Each structure stands twice: as C-alpha cells, then as structure tokens.
C-alpha cells in the first residue's frame, strides 16, 4: 500500500487561501468517497478536520473545506491565520485498509 | 466526554515485543472500532491496522502482517496493540484512534495521547 502523494510544503500570506493536494489512484482516493484530512501540531495527536471527502466535524471552522476530483483530493484553507501553520495529512480508504499521505507543512508568511 | 488514554512510554531491545494499551471512556466501546497509527520521529503518519470492538474483526496493513496483533477487552473498554520482533525502525509514537465499527475507515475522530516506543540496544 503506497502512501498518498502530498506536497512537502505549501505557503500563503495571512488572509489568503491555500490548497493542499492529495493524489492517489483509482484504488484509493478515486475509488471511494472516504477521504479525511488531519491537522497536527508538533508533539500532539492529529485532529480530524474533514471526513468523507468534504464533511466538517462540529467545531471545525468553515475556513476549512475540501473536495475531490478523480484521483486527487484537495483541502482548502481560506482566511489563513498564523495558527494554521502546522502539518496536514490526508487519509483514504483503500478497501479493507487505510493509507495516509506523506504530510504537508503549511507556512504562513 | 470521549477519551482514549494510552499506556506509558516503553524502551525495548531489538527482537523484543511491546504491548500498548488504549483505555476508552465516554462512549459505548463496542459501537466503534479502534485503529492504530504510528509516527516515527520527524516522519509522517502510518496506518497499522484496525479492530472492531463490536466483533473483534481485524485488518492489518500488509507491512505489519505476521508481526502485529490487535485485541480488545470489552469488559474494561481497552484496546491493545502488540508488535513483535522489534527493530530500531519501529521507534515511533504509537497512537490509538476511534474508528467506525463496521470496517476499516480513514475517519478517526478521537485520538489517544500517543505512546513513545523506543527500540534500542
């Protein structure tokens, strides 16, 4: 099971929007509507930000949105804030398994 | 409130085994599953496997097949992950996370605090 492909880093200025991509195959991202996104602060457990491609758990700001097209899922963070400068991971169902992306470090310039 | 509390840090020698526990509270344990995810120092997240607390069904990542066993004790609402034949590259923080009961899923809504397992001679 190969890891999903994410950019190692992305950056944006406060108030702007950034998009993090997560590319897989038709066997994972493209094959199911079960993609989630996690935010992880250093030394902390990950936090669920998006599930089932585009659904937000309660308490997650609506600045965080996500979608999927073909074999690529995307997380968009609008109105960037300094506190968004942490790591983000995608995760997909693979048919009896789950697989994470390699992670993306977001820098707020 | 939902909580997953994991056992403390472990130091093991190569070739040994480790068993990490994850005690759940604040929800009906048997209505969900538990997945285990690990993170090596400075690295990304890696899904290890899943167990249904409802019926004990398991699915393990191919990489860990034959070396990992996940179990649950419904009487104490505790999940366990045992990893055998430890190597230095098993050094990582191991997390348990709540998942759905019916099948492996990428949706983990609550996480334990993590357990650092260090493998060193």
mmCIF file of C-alpha atoms in Angstrom:
data_model
loop_
_atom_site.group_PDB
_atom_site.id
_atom_site.type_symbol
_atom_site.label_atom_id
_atom_site.label_comp_id
_atom_site.label_asym_id
_atom_site.label_seq_id
_atom_site.Cartn_x
_atom_site.Cartn_y
_atom_site.Cartn_z
ATOM 1 C CA UNK A 1 0.000 0.000 0.000
ATOM 2 C CA UNK A 2 1.772 3.151 -1.204
ATOM 3 C CA UNK A 3 1.361 6.421 0.628
ATOM 4 C CA UNK A 4 -0.756 9.088 -0.995
ATOM 5 C CA UNK A 5 1.191 11.954 -2.550
ATOM 6 C CA UNK A 6 1.086 15.376 -0.899
ATOM 7 C CA UNK A 7 3.341 18.390 -1.493
ATOM 8 C CA UNK A 8 6.021 18.579 1.177
ATOM 9 C CA UNK A 9 5.181 22.223 1.837
ATOM 10 C CA UNK A 10 2.836 25.000 0.859
ATOM 11 C CA UNK A 11 2.738 28.624 1.915
ATOM 12 C CA UNK A 12 0.466 31.629 1.904
ATOM 13 C CA UNK A 13 0.058 35.041 3.459
ATOM 14 C CA UNK A 14 -2.374 35.844 6.262
ATOM 15 C CA UNK A 15 -5.888 36.229 4.907
ATOM 16 C CA UNK A 16 -5.136 34.373 1.684
ATOM 17 C CA UNK A 17 -6.244 30.886 0.683
ATOM 18 C CA UNK A 18 -4.077 27.835 0.138
ATOM 19 C CA UNK A 19 -4.891 24.419 -1.263
ATOM 20 C CA UNK A 20 -3.162 21.174 -0.351
ATOM 21 C CA UNK A 21 -3.478 18.314 -2.802
ATOM 22 C CA UNK A 22 -3.544 14.603 -2.075
ATOM 23 C CA UNK A 23 -3.040 12.351 -5.072
ATOM 24 C CA UNK A 24 -3.735 8.655 -5.118
ATOM 25 C CA UNK A 25 -5.096 6.154 -7.573
ATOM 26 C CA UNK A 26 -8.416 4.697 -8.638
ATOM 27 C CA UNK A 27 -7.881 2.066 -5.933
ATOM 28 C CA UNK A 28 -7.932 4.570 -3.107
ATOM 29 C CA UNK A 29 -8.813 8.278 -3.444
ATOM 30 C CA UNK A 30 -10.543 7.815 -6.788
ATOM 31 C CA UNK A 31 -12.390 4.675 -5.821
ATOM 32 C CA UNK A 32 -14.226 5.735 -2.690
ATOM 33 C CA UNK A 33 -15.739 8.833 -1.139
ATOM 34 C CA UNK A 34 -13.811 8.167 2.049
ATOM 35 C CA UNK A 35 -11.031 10.720 2.307
ATOM 36 C CA UNK A 36 -10.213 12.520 5.523
ATOM 37 C CA UNK A 37 -7.853 15.318 6.482
ATOM 38 C CA UNK A 38 -5.951 15.803 9.716
ATOM 39 C CA UNK A 39 -4.186 18.751 11.293
ATOM 40 C CA UNK A 40 -1.252 18.014 13.575
ATOM 41 C CA UNK A 41 0.524 20.387 15.896
ATOM 42 C CA UNK A 42 4.085 19.450 16.921
ATOM 43 C CA UNK A 43 4.103 16.836 19.650
ATOM 44 C CA UNK A 44 0.317 16.465 19.595
ATOM 45 C CA UNK A 45 -2.113 13.882 18.294
ATOM 46 C CA UNK A 46 -3.681 14.611 14.913
ATOM 47 C CA UNK A 47 -7.080 16.303 14.791
ATOM 48 C CA UNK A 48 -9.806 15.337 12.329
ATOM 49 C CA UNK A 49 -10.653 18.343 10.140
ATOM 50 C CA UNK A 50 -12.549 16.765 7.224
ATOM 51 C CA UNK A 51 -14.145 13.341 6.703
ATOM 52 C CA UNK A 52 -15.953 11.638 3.839
ATOM 53 C CA UNK A 53 -14.205 13.942 1.338
ATOM 54 C CA UNK A 54 -15.880 17.199 2.336
ATOM 55 C CA UNK A 55 -17.715 16.960 5.667
ATOM 56 C CA UNK A 56 -16.577 19.028 8.631
ATOM 57 C CA UNK A 57 -16.872 17.704 12.186
ATOM 58 C CA UNK A 58 -18.557 20.064 14.595
ATOM 59 C CA UNK A 59 -16.193 22.692 15.890
ATOM 60 C CA UNK A 60 -14.006 22.859 12.789
ATOM 61 C CA UNK A 61 -14.106 26.371 11.297
ATOM 62 C CA UNK A 62 -15.756 26.724 7.899
ATOM 63 C CA UNK A 63 -12.476 28.232 6.668
ATOM 64 C CA UNK A 64 -11.531 24.603 6.096
ATOM 65 C CA UNK A 65 -13.136 22.994 3.061
ATOM 66 C CA UNK A 66 -12.299 20.016 0.886
ATOM 67 C CA UNK A 67 -13.248 18.294 -2.333
ATOM 68 C CA UNK A 68 -12.207 15.523 -4.665
ATOM 69 C CA UNK A 69 -11.760 15.225 -8.409
ATOM 70 C CA UNK A 70 -10.754 11.905 -9.883
ATOM 71 C CA UNK A 71 -7.778 10.520 -8.003
ATOM 72 C CA UNK A 72 -6.924 13.805 -6.268
ATOM 73 C CA UNK A 73 -8.435 15.195 -3.092
ATOM 74 C CA UNK A 74 -7.858 18.772 -2.006
ATOM 75 C CA UNK A 75 -8.007 20.697 1.251
ATOM 76 C CA UNK A 76 -8.503 24.450 1.028
ATOM 77 C CA UNK A 77 -7.852 26.769 3.941
ATOM 78 C CA UNK A 78 -9.210 30.257 3.435
ATOM 79 C CA UNK A 79 -8.528 33.350 5.504
ATOM 80 C CA UNK A 80 -5.143 31.977 6.561
ATOM 81 C CA UNK A 81 -4.187 32.600 10.166
ATOM 82 C CA UNK A 82 -0.856 32.210 11.936
ATOM 83 C CA UNK A 83 -2.286 29.316 13.946
ATOM 84 C CA UNK A 84 -2.808 27.340 10.726
ATOM 85 C CA UNK A 85 0.959 26.928 10.372
ATOM 86 C CA UNK A 86 1.223 23.226 11.182
ATOM 87 C CA UNK A 87 1.235 19.862 9.368
ATOM 88 C CA UNK A 88 -1.665 18.425 7.395
ATOM 89 C CA UNK A 89 -2.266 14.814 6.359
ATOM 90 C CA UNK A 90 -4.806 13.216 4.070
ATOM 91 C CA UNK A 91 -6.027 9.664 4.550
ATOM 92 C CA UNK A 92 -8.020 7.412 2.247
ATOM 93 C CA UNK A 93 -9.904 4.146 2.424
ATOM 94 C CA UNK A 94 -8.280 1.513 0.223
ATOM 95 C CA UNK A 95 -10.718 -1.356 0.520
ATOM 96 C CA UNK A 96 -10.157 -3.011 3.899
ATOM 97 C CA UNK A 97 -7.220 -0.725 4.580
ATOM 98 C CA UNK A 98 -6.439 2.929 5.085
ATOM 99 C CA UNK A 99 -3.433 4.854 3.867
ATOM 100 C CA UNK A 100 -2.079 8.276 4.776
ATOM 101 C CA UNK A 101 -0.410 10.885 2.646
ATOM 102 C CA UNK A 102 3.151 11.895 3.408
ATOM 103 C CA UNK A 103 2.078 15.149 5.028
ATOM 104 C CA UNK A 104 2.290 18.820 4.103
ATOM 105 C CA UNK A 105 3.808 21.584 6.162
ATOM 106 C CA UNK A 106 1.873 24.828 5.816
ATOM 107 C CA UNK A 107 3.834 28.033 6.250
ATOM 108 C CA UNK A 108 2.014 31.303 6.873
ATOM 109 C CA UNK A 109 4.304 34.013 5.520
ATOM 110 C CA UNK B 1 -16.552 13.195 27.076
ATOM 111 C CA UNK B 2 -14.806 10.740 24.822
ATOM 112 C CA UNK B 3 -11.296 9.896 25.958
ATOM 113 C CA UNK B 4 -8.660 7.435 24.848
ATOM 114 C CA UNK B 5 -5.871 7.055 27.392
ATOM 115 C CA UNK B 6 -2.788 5.111 26.371
ATOM 116 C CA UNK B 7 -0.154 3.358 28.419
ATOM 117 C CA UNK B 8 3.210 4.940 29.119
ATOM 118 C CA UNK B 9 6.437 5.092 27.187
ATOM 119 C CA UNK B 10 8.405 1.892 26.609
ATOM 120 C CA UNK B 11 12.035 1.116 25.902
ATOM 121 C CA UNK B 12 12.693 -2.231 24.269
ATOM 122 C CA UNK B 13 15.643 -4.106 22.859
ATOM 123 C CA UNK B 14 15.710 -5.292 19.251
ATOM 124 C CA UNK B 15 13.855 -8.562 18.872
ATOM 125 C CA UNK B 16 11.582 -7.936 21.846
ATOM 126 C CA UNK B 17 7.837 -7.322 21.844
ATOM 127 C CA UNK B 18 5.775 -4.400 23.078
ATOM 128 C CA UNK B 19 2.119 -4.231 24.022
ATOM 129 C CA UNK B 20 0.448 -0.827 24.131
ATOM 130 C CA UNK B 21 -2.953 -0.316 25.732
ATOM 131 C CA UNK B 22 -5.665 2.208 24.958
ATOM 132 C CA UNK B 23 -8.458 2.629 27.501
ATOM 133 C CA UNK B 24 -11.635 4.179 26.170
ATOM 134 C CA UNK B 25 -14.266 6.103 28.090
ATOM 135 C CA UNK B 26 -17.197 8.381 27.414
ATOM 136 C CA UNK B 27 -18.848 6.254 24.731
ATOM 137 C CA UNK B 28 -20.137 2.742 24.088
ATOM 138 C CA UNK B 29 -16.907 0.887 23.348
ATOM 139 C CA UNK B 30 -18.485 -1.890 21.310
ATOM 140 C CA UNK B 31 -20.182 0.565 18.937
ATOM 141 C CA UNK B 32 -16.890 1.571 17.383
ATOM 142 C CA UNK B 33 -13.557 0.274 16.199
ATOM 143 C CA UNK B 34 -10.025 1.270 17.067
ATOM 144 C CA UNK B 35 -7.267 1.940 14.583
ATOM 145 C CA UNK B 36 -3.584 2.141 15.421
ATOM 146 C CA UNK B 37 -1.377 4.721 13.731
ATOM 147 C CA UNK B 38 2.316 5.284 14.276
ATOM 148 C CA UNK B 39 4.666 8.167 13.628
ATOM 149 C CA UNK B 40 8.424 7.770 13.535
ATOM 150 C CA UNK B 41 10.481 10.756 14.709
ATOM 151 C CA UNK B 42 10.192 13.582 12.190
ATOM 152 C CA UNK B 43 8.130 11.417 9.858
ATOM 153 C CA UNK B 44 4.523 11.165 8.730
ATOM 154 C CA UNK B 45 1.591 9.110 9.930
ATOM 155 C CA UNK B 46 1.405 5.409 9.130
ATOM 156 C CA UNK B 47 -1.763 3.312 9.454
ATOM 157 C CA UNK B 48 -1.046 -0.016 11.095
ATOM 158 C CA UNK B 49 -4.426 -1.657 11.332
ATOM 159 C CA UNK B 50 -7.923 -1.708 12.751
ATOM 160 C CA UNK B 51 -10.010 -3.788 15.097
ATOM 161 C CA UNK B 52 -13.760 -3.754 15.521
ATOM 162 C CA UNK B 53 -14.647 -3.603 19.191
ATOM 163 C CA UNK B 54 -18.053 -4.930 18.156
ATOM 164 C CA UNK B 55 -16.959 -8.325 16.865
ATOM 165 C CA UNK B 56 -13.153 -8.436 17.087
ATOM 166 C CA UNK B 57 -12.607 -8.395 13.323
ATOM 167 C CA UNK B 58 -9.184 -7.106 12.371
ATOM 168 C CA UNK B 59 -7.399 -5.794 9.305
ATOM 169 C CA UNK B 60 -3.663 -5.160 9.356
ATOM 170 C CA UNK B 61 -1.521 -3.197 6.949
ATOM 171 C CA UNK B 62 0.458 -5.583 4.788
ATOM 172 C CA UNK B 63 3.698 -4.200 6.199
ATOM 173 C CA UNK B 64 2.841 -5.445 9.690
ATOM 174 C CA UNK B 65 1.139 -8.731 8.828
ATOM 175 C CA UNK B 66 2.565 -11.503 10.995
ATOM 176 C CA UNK B 67 4.200 -9.112 13.408
ATOM 177 C CA UNK B 68 1.239 -7.251 14.928
ATOM 178 C CA UNK B 69 -1.796 -8.375 16.903
ATOM 179 C CA UNK B 70 -4.664 -6.095 17.875
ATOM 180 C CA UNK B 71 -7.129 -7.144 20.523
ATOM 181 C CA UNK B 72 -9.835 -5.663 22.704
ATOM 182 C CA UNK B 73 -11.140 -6.352 26.196
ATOM 183 C CA UNK B 74 -14.758 -5.240 26.176
ATOM 184 C CA UNK B 75 -15.066 -5.750 29.941
ATOM 185 C CA UNK B 76 -12.605 -2.902 30.506
ATOM 186 C CA UNK B 77 -13.162 -0.960 27.245
ATOM 187 C CA UNK B 78 -9.499 -1.349 26.430
ATOM 188 C CA UNK B 79 -7.781 -1.980 23.118
ATOM 189 C CA UNK B 80 -4.307 -3.452 22.805
ATOM 190 C CA UNK B 81 -1.663 -3.455 20.095
ATOM 191 C CA UNK B 82 1.219 -5.902 20.324
ATOM 192 C CA UNK B 83 4.174 -5.569 17.963
ATOM 193 C CA UNK B 84 6.772 -8.349 17.920
ATOM 194 C CA UNK B 85 10.327 -8.742 16.646
ATOM 195 C CA UNK B 86 11.026 -5.078 17.217
ATOM 196 C CA UNK B 87 13.649 -3.311 15.118
ATOM 197 C CA UNK B 88 15.226 0.090 15.518
ATOM 198 C CA UNK B 89 12.976 1.489 12.793
ATOM 199 C CA UNK B 90 9.942 0.626 14.925
ATOM 200 C CA UNK B 91 10.917 3.524 17.176
ATOM 201 C CA UNK B 92 7.887 5.772 16.967
ATOM 202 C CA UNK B 93 4.941 7.296 18.753
ATOM 203 C CA UNK B 94 2.036 4.875 18.562
ATOM 204 C CA UNK B 95 -1.491 6.292 18.598
ATOM 205 C CA UNK B 96 -4.856 4.641 19.007
ATOM 206 C CA UNK B 97 -7.799 6.359 17.375
ATOM 207 C CA UNK B 98 -11.530 5.749 17.405
ATOM 208 C CA UNK B 99 -12.917 4.474 14.127
ATOM 209 C CA UNK B 100 -16.198 3.048 12.914
ATOM 210 C CA UNK B 101 -17.065 -0.497 13.908
ATOM 211 C CA UNK B 102 -18.188 -1.951 10.621
ATOM 212 C CA UNK B 103 -14.979 -1.791 8.571
ATOM 213 C CA UNK B 104 -11.610 -0.049 8.368
ATOM 214 C CA UNK B 105 -12.134 3.640 7.774
ATOM 215 C CA UNK B 106 -9.950 6.722 7.362
ATOM 216 C CA UNK B 107 -12.170 8.674 9.791
ATOM 217 C CA UNK B 108 -10.580 8.882 13.229
ATOM 218 C CA UNK B 109 -12.493 11.333 15.370
ATOM 219 C CA UNK B 110 -10.788 10.845 18.739
ATOM 220 C CA UNK B 111 -7.156 10.007 19.409
ATOM 221 C CA UNK B 112 -5.119 8.820 22.334
ATOM 222 C CA UNK B 113 -2.238 10.920 23.582
ATOM 223 C CA UNK B 114 0.347 8.656 21.974
ATOM 224 C CA UNK B 115 2.856 6.183 23.398
ATOM 225 C CA UNK B 116 6.538 6.524 22.586
ATOM 226 C CA UNK B 117 8.178 3.179 21.920
ATOM 227 C CA UNK B 118 11.954 3.312 21.688
ATOM 228 C CA UNK B 119 13.836 0.326 20.322
ATOM 229 C CA UNK B 120 17.486 0.415 21.215
ATOM 230 C CA UNK B 121 20.204 -1.994 22.204
#
